[in-house]
PDB file of C-alpha atoms in Angstrom:
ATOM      1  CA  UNK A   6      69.567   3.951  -2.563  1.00 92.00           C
ATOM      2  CA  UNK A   7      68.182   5.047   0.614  1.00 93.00           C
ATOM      3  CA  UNK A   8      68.661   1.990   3.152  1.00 95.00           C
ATOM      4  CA  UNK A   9      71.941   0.449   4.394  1.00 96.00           C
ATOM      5  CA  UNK A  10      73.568  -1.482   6.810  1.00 94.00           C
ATOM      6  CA  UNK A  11      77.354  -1.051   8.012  1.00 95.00           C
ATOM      7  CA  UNK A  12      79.899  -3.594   8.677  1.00 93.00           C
ATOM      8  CA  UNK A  13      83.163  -2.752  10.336  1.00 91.00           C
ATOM      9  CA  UNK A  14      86.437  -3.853  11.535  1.00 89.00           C
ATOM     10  CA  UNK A  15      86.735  -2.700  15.268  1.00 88.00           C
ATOM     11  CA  UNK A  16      89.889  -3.080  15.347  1.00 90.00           C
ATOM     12  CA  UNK A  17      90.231  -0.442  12.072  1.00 91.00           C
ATOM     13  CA  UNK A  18      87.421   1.852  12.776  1.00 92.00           C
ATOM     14  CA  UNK A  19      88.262   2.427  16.485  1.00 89.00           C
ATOM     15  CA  UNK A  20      85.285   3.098  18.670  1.00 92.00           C
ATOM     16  CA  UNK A  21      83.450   2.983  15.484  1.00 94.00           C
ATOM     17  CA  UNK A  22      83.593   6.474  14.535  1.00 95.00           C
ATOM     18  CA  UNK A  23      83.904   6.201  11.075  1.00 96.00           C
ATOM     19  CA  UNK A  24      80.609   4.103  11.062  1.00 96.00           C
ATOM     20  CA  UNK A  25      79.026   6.658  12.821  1.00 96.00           C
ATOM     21  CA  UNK A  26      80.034   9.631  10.878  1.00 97.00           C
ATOM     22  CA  UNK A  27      78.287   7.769   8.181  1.00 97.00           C
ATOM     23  CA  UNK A  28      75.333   7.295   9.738  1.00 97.00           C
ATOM     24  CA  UNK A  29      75.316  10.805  10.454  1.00 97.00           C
ATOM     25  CA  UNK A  30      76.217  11.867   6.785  1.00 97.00           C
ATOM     26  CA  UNK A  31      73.087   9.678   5.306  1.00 97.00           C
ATOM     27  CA  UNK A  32      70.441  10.823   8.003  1.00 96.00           C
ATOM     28  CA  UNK A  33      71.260  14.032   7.287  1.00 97.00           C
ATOM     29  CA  UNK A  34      70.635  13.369   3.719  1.00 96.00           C
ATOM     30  CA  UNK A  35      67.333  11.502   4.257  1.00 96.00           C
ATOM     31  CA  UNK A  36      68.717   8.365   3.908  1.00 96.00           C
ATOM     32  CA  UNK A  37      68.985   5.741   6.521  1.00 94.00           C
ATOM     33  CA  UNK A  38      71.537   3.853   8.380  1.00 95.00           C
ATOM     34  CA  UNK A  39      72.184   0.629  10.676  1.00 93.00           C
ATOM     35  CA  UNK A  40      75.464   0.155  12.305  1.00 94.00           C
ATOM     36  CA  UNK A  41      75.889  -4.299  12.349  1.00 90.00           C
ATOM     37  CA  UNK A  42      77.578  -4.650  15.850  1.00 83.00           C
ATOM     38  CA  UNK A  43      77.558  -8.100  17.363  1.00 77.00           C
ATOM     39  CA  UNK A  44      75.862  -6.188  20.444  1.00 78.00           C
ATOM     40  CA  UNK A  45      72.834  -5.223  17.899  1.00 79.00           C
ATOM     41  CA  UNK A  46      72.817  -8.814  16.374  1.00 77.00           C
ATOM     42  CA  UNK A  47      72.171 -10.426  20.016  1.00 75.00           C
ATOM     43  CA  UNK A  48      69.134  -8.421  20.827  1.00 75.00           C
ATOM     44  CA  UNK A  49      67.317 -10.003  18.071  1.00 71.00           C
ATOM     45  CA  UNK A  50      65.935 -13.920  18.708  1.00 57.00           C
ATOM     46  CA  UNK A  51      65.556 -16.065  15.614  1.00 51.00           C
ATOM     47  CA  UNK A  52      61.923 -17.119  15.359  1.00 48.00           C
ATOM     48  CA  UNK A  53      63.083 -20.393  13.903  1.00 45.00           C
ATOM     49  CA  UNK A  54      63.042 -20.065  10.188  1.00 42.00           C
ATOM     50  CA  UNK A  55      65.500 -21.411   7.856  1.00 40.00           C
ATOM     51  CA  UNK A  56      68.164 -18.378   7.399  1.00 42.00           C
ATOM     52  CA  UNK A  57      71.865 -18.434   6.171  1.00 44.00           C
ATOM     53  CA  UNK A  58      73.731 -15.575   7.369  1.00 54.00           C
ATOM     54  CA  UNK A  59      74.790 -14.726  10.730  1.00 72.00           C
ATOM     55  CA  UNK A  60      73.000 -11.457  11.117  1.00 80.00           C
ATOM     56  CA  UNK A  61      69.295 -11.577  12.364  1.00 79.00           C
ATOM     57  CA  UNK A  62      66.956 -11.259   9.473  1.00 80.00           C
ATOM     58  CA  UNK A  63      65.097  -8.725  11.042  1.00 82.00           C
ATOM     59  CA  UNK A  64      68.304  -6.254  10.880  1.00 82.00           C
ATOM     60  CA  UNK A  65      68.391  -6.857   7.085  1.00 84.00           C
ATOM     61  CA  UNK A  66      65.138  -6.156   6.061  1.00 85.00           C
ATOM     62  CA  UNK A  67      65.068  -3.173   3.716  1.00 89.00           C
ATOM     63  CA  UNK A  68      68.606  -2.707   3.216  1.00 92.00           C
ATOM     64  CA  UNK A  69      69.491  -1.866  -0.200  1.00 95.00           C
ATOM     65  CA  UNK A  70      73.443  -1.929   0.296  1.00 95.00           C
ATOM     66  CA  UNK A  71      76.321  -3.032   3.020  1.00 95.00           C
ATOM     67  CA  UNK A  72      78.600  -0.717   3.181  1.00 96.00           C
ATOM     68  CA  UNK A  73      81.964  -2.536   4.605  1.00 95.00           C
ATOM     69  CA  UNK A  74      84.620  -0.582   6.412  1.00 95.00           C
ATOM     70  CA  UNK A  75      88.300  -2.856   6.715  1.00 92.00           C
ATOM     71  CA  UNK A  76      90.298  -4.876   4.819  1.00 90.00           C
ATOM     72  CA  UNK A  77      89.626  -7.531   2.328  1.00 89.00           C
ATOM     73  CA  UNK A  78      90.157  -9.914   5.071  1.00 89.00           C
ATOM     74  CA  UNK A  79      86.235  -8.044   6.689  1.00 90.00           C
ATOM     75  CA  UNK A  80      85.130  -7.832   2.958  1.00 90.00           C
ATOM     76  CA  UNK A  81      85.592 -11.844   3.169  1.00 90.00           C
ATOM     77  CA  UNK A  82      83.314 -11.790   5.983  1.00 88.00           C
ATOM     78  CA  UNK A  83      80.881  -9.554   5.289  1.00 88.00           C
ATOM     79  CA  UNK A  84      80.054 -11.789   1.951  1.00 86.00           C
ATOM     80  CA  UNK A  85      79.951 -15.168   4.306  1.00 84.00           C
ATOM     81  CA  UNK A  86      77.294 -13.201   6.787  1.00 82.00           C
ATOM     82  CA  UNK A  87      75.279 -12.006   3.585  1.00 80.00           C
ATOM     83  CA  UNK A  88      76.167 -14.499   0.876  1.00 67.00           C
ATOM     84  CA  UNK A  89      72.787 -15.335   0.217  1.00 66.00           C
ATOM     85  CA  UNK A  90      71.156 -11.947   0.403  1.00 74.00           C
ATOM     86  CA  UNK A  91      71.105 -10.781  -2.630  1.00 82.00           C
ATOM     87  CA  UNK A  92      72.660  -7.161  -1.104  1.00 91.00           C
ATOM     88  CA  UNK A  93      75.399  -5.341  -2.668  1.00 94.00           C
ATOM     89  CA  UNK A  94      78.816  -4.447  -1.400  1.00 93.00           C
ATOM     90  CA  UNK A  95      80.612  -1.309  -1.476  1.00 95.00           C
ATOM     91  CA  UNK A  96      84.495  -1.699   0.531  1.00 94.00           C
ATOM     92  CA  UNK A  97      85.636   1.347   2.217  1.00 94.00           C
ATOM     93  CA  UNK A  98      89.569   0.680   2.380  1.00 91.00           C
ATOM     94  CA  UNK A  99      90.627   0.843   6.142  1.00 91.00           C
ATOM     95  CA  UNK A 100      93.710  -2.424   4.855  1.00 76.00           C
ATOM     96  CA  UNK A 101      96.297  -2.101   3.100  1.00 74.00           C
ATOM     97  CA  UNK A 102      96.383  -3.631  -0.427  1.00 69.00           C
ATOM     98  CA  UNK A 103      92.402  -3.885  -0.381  1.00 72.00           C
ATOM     99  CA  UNK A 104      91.628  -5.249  -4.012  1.00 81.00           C
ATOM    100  CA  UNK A 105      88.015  -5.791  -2.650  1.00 86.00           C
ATOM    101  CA  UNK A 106      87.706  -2.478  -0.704  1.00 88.00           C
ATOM    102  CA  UNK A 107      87.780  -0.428  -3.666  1.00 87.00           C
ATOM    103  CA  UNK A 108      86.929   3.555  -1.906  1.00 92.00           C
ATOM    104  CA  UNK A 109      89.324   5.532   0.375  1.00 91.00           C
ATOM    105  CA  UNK A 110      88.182   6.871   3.205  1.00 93.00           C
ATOM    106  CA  UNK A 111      88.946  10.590   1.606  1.00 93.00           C
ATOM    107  CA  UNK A 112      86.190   9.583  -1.040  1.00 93.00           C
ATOM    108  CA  UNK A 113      84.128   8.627   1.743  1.00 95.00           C
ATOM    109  CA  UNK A 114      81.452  11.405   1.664  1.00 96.00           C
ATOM    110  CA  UNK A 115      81.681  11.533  -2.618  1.00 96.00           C
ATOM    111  CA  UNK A 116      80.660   7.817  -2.411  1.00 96.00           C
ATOM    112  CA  UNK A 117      77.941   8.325   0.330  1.00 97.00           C
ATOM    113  CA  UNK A 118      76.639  11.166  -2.302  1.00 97.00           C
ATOM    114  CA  UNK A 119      76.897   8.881  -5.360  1.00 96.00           C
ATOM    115  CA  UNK A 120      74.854   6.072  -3.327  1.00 97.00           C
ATOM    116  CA  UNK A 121      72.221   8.031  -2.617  1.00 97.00           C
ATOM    117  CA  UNK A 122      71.902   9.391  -6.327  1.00 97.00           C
ATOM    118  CA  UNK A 123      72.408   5.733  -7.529  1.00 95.00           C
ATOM    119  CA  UNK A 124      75.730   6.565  -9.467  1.00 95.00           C
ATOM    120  CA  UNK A 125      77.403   3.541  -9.783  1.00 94.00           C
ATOM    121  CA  UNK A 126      77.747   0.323 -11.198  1.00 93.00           C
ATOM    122  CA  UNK A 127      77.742  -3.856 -10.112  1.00 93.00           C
ATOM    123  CA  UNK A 128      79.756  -6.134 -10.949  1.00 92.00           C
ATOM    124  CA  UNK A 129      79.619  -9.592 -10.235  1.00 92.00           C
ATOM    125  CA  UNK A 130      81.748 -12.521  -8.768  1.00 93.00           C
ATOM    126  CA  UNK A 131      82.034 -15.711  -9.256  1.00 95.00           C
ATOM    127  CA  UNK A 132      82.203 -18.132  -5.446  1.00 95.00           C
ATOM    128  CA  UNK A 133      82.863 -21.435  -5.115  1.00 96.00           C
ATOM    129  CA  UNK A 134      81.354 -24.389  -2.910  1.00 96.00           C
ATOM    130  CA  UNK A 135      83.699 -26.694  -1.626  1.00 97.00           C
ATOM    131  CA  UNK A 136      82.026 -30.285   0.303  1.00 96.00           C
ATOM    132  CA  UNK A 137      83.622 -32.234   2.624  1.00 96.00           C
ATOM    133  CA  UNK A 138      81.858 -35.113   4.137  1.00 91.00           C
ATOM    134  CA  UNK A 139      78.501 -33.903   4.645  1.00 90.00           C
ATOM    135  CA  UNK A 140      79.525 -29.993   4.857  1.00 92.00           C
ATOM    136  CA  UNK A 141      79.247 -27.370   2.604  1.00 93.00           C
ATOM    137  CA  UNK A 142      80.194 -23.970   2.502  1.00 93.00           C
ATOM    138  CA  UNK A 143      80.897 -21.299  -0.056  1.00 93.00           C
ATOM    139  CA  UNK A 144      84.308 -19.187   0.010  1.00 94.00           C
ATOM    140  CA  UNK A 145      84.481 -16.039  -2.542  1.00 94.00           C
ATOM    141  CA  UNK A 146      88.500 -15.601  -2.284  1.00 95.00           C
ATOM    142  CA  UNK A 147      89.495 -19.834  -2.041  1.00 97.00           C
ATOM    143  CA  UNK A 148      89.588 -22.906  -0.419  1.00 98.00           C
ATOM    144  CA  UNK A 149      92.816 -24.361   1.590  1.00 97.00           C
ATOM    145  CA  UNK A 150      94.076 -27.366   2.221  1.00 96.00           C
ATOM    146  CA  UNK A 151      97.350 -27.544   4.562  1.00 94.00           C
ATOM    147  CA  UNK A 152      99.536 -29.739   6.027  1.00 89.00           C
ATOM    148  CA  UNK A 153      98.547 -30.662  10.094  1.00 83.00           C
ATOM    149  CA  UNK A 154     100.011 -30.990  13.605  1.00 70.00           C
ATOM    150  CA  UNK A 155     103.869 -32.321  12.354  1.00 66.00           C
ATOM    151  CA  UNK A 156     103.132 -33.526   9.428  1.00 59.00           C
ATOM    152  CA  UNK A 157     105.641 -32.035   7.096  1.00 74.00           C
ATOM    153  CA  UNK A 158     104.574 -33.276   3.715  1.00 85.00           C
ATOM    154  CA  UNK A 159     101.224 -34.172   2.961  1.00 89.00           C
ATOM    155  CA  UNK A 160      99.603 -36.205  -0.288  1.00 91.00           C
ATOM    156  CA  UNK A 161      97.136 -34.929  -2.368  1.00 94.00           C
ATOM    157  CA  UNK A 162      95.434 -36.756  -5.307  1.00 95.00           C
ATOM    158  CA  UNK A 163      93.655 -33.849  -7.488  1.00 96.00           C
ATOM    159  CA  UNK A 164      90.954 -35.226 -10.013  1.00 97.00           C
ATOM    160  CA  UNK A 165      88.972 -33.107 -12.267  1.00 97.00           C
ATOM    161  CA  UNK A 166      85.946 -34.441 -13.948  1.00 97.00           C
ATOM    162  CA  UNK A 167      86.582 -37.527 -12.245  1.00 94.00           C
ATOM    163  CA  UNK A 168      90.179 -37.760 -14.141  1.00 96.00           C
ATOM    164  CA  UNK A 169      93.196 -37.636 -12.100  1.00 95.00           C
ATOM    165  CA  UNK A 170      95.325 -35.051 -12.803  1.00 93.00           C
ATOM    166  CA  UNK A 171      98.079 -35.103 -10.001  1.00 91.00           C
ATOM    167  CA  UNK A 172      99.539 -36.320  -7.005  1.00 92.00           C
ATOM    168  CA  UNK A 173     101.036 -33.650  -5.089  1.00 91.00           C
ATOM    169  CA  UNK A 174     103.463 -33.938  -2.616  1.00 91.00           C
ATOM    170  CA  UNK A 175     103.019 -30.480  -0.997  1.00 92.00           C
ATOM    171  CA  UNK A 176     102.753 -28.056   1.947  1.00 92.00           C
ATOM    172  CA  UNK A 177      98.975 -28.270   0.709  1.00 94.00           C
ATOM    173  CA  UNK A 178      96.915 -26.918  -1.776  1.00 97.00           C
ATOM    174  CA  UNK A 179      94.939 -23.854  -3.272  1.00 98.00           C
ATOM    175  CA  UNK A 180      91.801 -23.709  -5.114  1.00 98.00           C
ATOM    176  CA  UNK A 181      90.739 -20.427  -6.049  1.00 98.00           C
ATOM    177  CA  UNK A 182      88.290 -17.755  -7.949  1.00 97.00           C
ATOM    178  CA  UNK A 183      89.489 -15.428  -9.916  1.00 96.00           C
ATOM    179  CA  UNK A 184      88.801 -12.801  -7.003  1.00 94.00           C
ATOM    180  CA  UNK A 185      91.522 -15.274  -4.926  1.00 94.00           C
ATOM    181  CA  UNK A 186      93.740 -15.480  -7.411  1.00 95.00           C
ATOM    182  CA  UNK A 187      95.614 -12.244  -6.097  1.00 91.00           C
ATOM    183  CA  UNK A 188      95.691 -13.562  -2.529  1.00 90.00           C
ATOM    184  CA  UNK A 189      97.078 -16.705  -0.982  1.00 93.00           C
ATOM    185  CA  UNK A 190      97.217 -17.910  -4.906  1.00 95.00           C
ATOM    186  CA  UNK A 191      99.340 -15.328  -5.919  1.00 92.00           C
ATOM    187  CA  UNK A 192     101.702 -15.681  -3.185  1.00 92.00           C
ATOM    188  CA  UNK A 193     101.868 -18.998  -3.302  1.00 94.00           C
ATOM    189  CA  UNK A 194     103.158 -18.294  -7.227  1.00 94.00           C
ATOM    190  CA  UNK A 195      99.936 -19.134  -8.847  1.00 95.00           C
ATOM    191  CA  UNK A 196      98.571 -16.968 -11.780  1.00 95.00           C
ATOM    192  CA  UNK A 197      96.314 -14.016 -11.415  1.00 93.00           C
ATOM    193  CA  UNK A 198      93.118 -13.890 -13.055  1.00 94.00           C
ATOM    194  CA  UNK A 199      90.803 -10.835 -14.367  1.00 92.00           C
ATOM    195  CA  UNK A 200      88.295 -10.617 -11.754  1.00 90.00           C
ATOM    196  CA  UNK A 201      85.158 -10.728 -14.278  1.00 88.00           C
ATOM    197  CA  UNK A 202      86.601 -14.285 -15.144  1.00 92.00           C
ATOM    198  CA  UNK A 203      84.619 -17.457 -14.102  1.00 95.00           C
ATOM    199  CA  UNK A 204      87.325 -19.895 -13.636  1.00 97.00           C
ATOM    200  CA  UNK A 205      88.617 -22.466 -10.855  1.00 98.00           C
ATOM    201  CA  UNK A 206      92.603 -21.982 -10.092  1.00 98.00           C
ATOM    202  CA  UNK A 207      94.637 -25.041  -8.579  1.00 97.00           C
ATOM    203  CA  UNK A 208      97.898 -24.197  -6.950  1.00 97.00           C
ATOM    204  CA  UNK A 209      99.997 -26.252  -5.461  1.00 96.00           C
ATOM    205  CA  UNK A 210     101.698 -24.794  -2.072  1.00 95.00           C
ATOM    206  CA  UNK A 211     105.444 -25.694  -1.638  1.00 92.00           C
ATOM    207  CA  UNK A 212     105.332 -28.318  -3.857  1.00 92.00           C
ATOM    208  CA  UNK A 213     107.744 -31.101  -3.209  1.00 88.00           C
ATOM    209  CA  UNK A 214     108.488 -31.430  -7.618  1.00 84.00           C
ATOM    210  CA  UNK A 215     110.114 -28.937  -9.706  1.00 80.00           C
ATOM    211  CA  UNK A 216     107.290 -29.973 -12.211  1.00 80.00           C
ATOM    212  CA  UNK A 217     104.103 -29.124 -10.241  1.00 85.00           C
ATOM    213  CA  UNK A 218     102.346 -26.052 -11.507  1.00 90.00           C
ATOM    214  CA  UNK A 219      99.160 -24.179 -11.326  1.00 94.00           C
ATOM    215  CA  UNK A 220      96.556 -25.157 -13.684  1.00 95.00           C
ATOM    216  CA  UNK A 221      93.231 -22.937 -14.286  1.00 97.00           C
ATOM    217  CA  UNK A 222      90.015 -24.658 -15.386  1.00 97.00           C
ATOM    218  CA  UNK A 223      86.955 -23.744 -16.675  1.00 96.00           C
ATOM    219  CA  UNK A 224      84.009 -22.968 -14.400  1.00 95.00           C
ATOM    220  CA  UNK A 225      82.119 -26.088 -15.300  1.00 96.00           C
ATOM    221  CA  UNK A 226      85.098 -28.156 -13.895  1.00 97.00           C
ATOM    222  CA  UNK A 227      84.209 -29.919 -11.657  1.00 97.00           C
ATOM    223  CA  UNK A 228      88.032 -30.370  -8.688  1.00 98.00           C
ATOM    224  CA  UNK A 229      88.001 -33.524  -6.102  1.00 98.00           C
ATOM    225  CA  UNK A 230      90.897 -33.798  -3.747  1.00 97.00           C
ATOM    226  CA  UNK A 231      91.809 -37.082  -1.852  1.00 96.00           C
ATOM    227  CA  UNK A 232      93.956 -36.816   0.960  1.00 93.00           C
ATOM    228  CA  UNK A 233      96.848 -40.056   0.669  1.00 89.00           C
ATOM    229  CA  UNK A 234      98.108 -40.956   4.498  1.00 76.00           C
ATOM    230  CA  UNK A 235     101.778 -40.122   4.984  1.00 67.00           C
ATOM    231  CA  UNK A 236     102.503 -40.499   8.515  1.00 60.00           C
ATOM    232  CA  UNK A 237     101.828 -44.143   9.857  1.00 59.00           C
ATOM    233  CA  UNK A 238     101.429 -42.094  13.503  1.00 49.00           C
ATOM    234  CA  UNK A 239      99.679 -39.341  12.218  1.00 55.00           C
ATOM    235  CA  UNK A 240      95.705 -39.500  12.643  1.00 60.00           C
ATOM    236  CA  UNK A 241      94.987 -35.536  11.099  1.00 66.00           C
ATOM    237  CA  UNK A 242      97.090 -35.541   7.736  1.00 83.00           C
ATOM    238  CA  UNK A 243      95.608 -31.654   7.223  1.00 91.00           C
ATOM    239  CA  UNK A 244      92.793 -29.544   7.286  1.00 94.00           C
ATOM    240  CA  UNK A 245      90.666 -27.470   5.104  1.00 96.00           C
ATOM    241  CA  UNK A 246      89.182 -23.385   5.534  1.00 95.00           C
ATOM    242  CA  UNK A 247      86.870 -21.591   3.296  1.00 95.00           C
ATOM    243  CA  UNK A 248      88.127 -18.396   2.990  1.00 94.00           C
ATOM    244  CA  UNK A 249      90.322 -18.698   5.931  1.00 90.00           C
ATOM    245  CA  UNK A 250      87.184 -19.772   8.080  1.00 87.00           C
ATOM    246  CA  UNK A 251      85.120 -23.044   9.213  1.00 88.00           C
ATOM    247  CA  UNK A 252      88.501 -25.271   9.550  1.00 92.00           C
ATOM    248  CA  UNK A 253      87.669 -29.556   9.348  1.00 94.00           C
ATOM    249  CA  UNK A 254      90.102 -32.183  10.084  1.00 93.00           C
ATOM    250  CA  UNK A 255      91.103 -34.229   7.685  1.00 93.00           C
ATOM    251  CA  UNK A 256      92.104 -38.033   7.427  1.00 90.00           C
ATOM    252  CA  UNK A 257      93.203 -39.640   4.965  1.00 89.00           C
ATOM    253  CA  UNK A 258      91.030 -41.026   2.722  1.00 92.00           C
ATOM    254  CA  UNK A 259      89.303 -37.991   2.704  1.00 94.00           C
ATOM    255  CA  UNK A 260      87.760 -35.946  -0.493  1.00 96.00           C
ATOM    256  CA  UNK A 261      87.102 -32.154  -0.344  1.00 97.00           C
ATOM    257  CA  UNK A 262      85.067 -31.456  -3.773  1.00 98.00           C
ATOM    258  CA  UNK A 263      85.757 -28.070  -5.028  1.00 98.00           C
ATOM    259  CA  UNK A 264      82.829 -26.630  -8.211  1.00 97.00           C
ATOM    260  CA  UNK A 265      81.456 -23.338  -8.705  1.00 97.00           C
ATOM    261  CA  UNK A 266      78.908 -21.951  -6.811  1.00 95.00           C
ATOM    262  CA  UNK A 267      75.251 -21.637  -7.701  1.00 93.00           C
ATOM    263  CA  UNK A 268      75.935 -18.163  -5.598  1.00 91.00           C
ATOM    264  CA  UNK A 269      77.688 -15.099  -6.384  1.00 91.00           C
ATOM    265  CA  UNK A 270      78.158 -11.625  -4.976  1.00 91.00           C
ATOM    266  CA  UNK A 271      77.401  -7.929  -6.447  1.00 93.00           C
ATOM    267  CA  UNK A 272      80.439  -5.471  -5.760  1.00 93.00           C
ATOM    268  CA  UNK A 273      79.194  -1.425  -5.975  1.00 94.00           C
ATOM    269  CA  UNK A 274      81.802  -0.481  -7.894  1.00 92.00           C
ATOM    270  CA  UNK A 275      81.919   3.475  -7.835  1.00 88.00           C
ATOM    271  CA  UNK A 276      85.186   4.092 -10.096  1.00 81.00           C
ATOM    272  CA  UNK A 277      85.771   3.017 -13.713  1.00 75.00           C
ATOM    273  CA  UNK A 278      89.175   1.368 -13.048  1.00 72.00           C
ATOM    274  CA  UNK A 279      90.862  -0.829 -15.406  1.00 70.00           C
ATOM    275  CA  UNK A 280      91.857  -3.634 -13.091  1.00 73.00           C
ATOM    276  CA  UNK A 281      95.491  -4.126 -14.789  1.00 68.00           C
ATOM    277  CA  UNK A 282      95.916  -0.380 -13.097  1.00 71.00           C
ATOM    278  CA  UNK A 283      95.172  -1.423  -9.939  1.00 71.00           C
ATOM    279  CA  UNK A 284      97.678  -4.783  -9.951  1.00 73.00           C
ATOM    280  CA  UNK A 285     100.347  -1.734 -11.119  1.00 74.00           C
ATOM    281  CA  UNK A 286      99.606   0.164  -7.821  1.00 70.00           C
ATOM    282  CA  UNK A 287      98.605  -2.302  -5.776  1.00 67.00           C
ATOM    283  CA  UNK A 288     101.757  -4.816  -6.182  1.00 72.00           C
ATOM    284  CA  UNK A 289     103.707  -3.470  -9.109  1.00 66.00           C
ATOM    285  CA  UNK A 290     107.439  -3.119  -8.956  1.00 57.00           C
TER     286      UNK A 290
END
């Protein structure tokens, strides 16, 4: 690879000097290098055309690679900018678990090296689109549902294939990809699920039943959720986030539509890691 673009966390790479050591390391190497800074993005006008991600196309052109300095919270991000791109990811762990951000910033210059010699491997991931009313969005970690304003209790009808399955009485509810499953999911006692998996997780969130349980499904499953009013004074029962982002209202009455997405997302993945290894150091006892 010879062409990439950066994304960073501010707030992790201060004054962006990690970004620009890396700029510096790949120029000097014959290889070039765009820093993505919301300063860059606004000099650019859209000439109109039909484009998905929130970085001017013009900035993406020829870029062969994003490489994404944070957490997995700026991984998220990066993929919703670039979702439909087509351009890999490689996460340079500024976080703290980082399950996405797979280098360490003192294998910074090794990975920059193995880049450039195209020494490394992709690996896919499944995403899922989630509709609401006449909204769609994709979310690569999981879609929310929580309880709103005072509501303390919310009710949640969850059908798959057009069968009902459950009515929750919960805090909310979690539907998540495998890459999810080891966020919000897992906290929220759901199971976790190998990352190369294509499956759809449902978890309830403080479930008001000592019964309700996660249930995984297979890709092809098809999960609608009906909100059921329950607060007469209420008008929001709860709202919804894709990957903690683009928050809607809901009412009751109605349906957020969870299936898998037509799009995924490549991962550069520069270490042969067996993933059961990195739940042991990431959150083992």
């Amino acid at each position: 690879m010879r062409s990439f673009i950066i994304l960073a966390n501010k707030d992790k790479d201060a004054n962006l000097n990690l970004s620009k050591h890396i700029v510096a390391y790949l120029q000097e190497r014959g290889a070039d290098a765009v820093i993505i800074t919301e300063e860059l993005c606004a000099q650019y006008e859209e000439d109109g055309s039909v484009h998905s991600t929130k970085i001017p196309k013009q900035l993406l052109q020829g870029a062969q690679a994003c490489i994404v300095l944070g957490g997995d919270g700026t991984m998220l991000r990066a993929a919703h900018d670039l979702d439909s791109c087509q351009i890999p990811f490689v996460g340079v762990n500024l976080g703290t678990l980082g399950f996405l951000t797979e280098v360490e910033v003192s294998y910074l210059d090794e990975t920059l090296d193995r880049l450039i010699a195209d020494d490394f491997q992709l690996e896919k991931r499944m995403m899922i689109e989630g509709a609401v009313r006449d909204n769609t969005f994709h979310a690569l970690n999981d879609i929310v549902i929580t309880r709103a304003g005072f509501s303390r209790i919310i009710g949640l009808n969850i059908y798959v294939n057009d069968e009902l399955l459950e009515t929750y009485e919960a805090d909310g509810v979690i539907v998540a990809t495998p890459t999810g499953s080891t966020g919000y999911n897992l906290s929220a006692g759901g199971p976790i699920v190998s990352p190369k998996s294509k499956a759809i997780v449902v978890t309830p969130i403080s479930p008001h039943s000592l019964t309700a349980k996660s249930v995984v499904f297979d890709s092809t499953d098809c999960v609608r959720i009906e909100i059921v009013k329950k607060r007469k004074t209420q008008e929001t029962e709860a709202i919804v986030s894709f990957d903690g982002a683009n928050s809607i209202e809901l009412s009751a009455g109605d349906v957020v539509t969870a299936r898998m997405s037509a799009r995924e997302i490549s991962l550069i993945k520069m270490y042969d890691v067996n993933f059961y290894k990195v739940l042991r150091d990431k959150i083992g006892g």
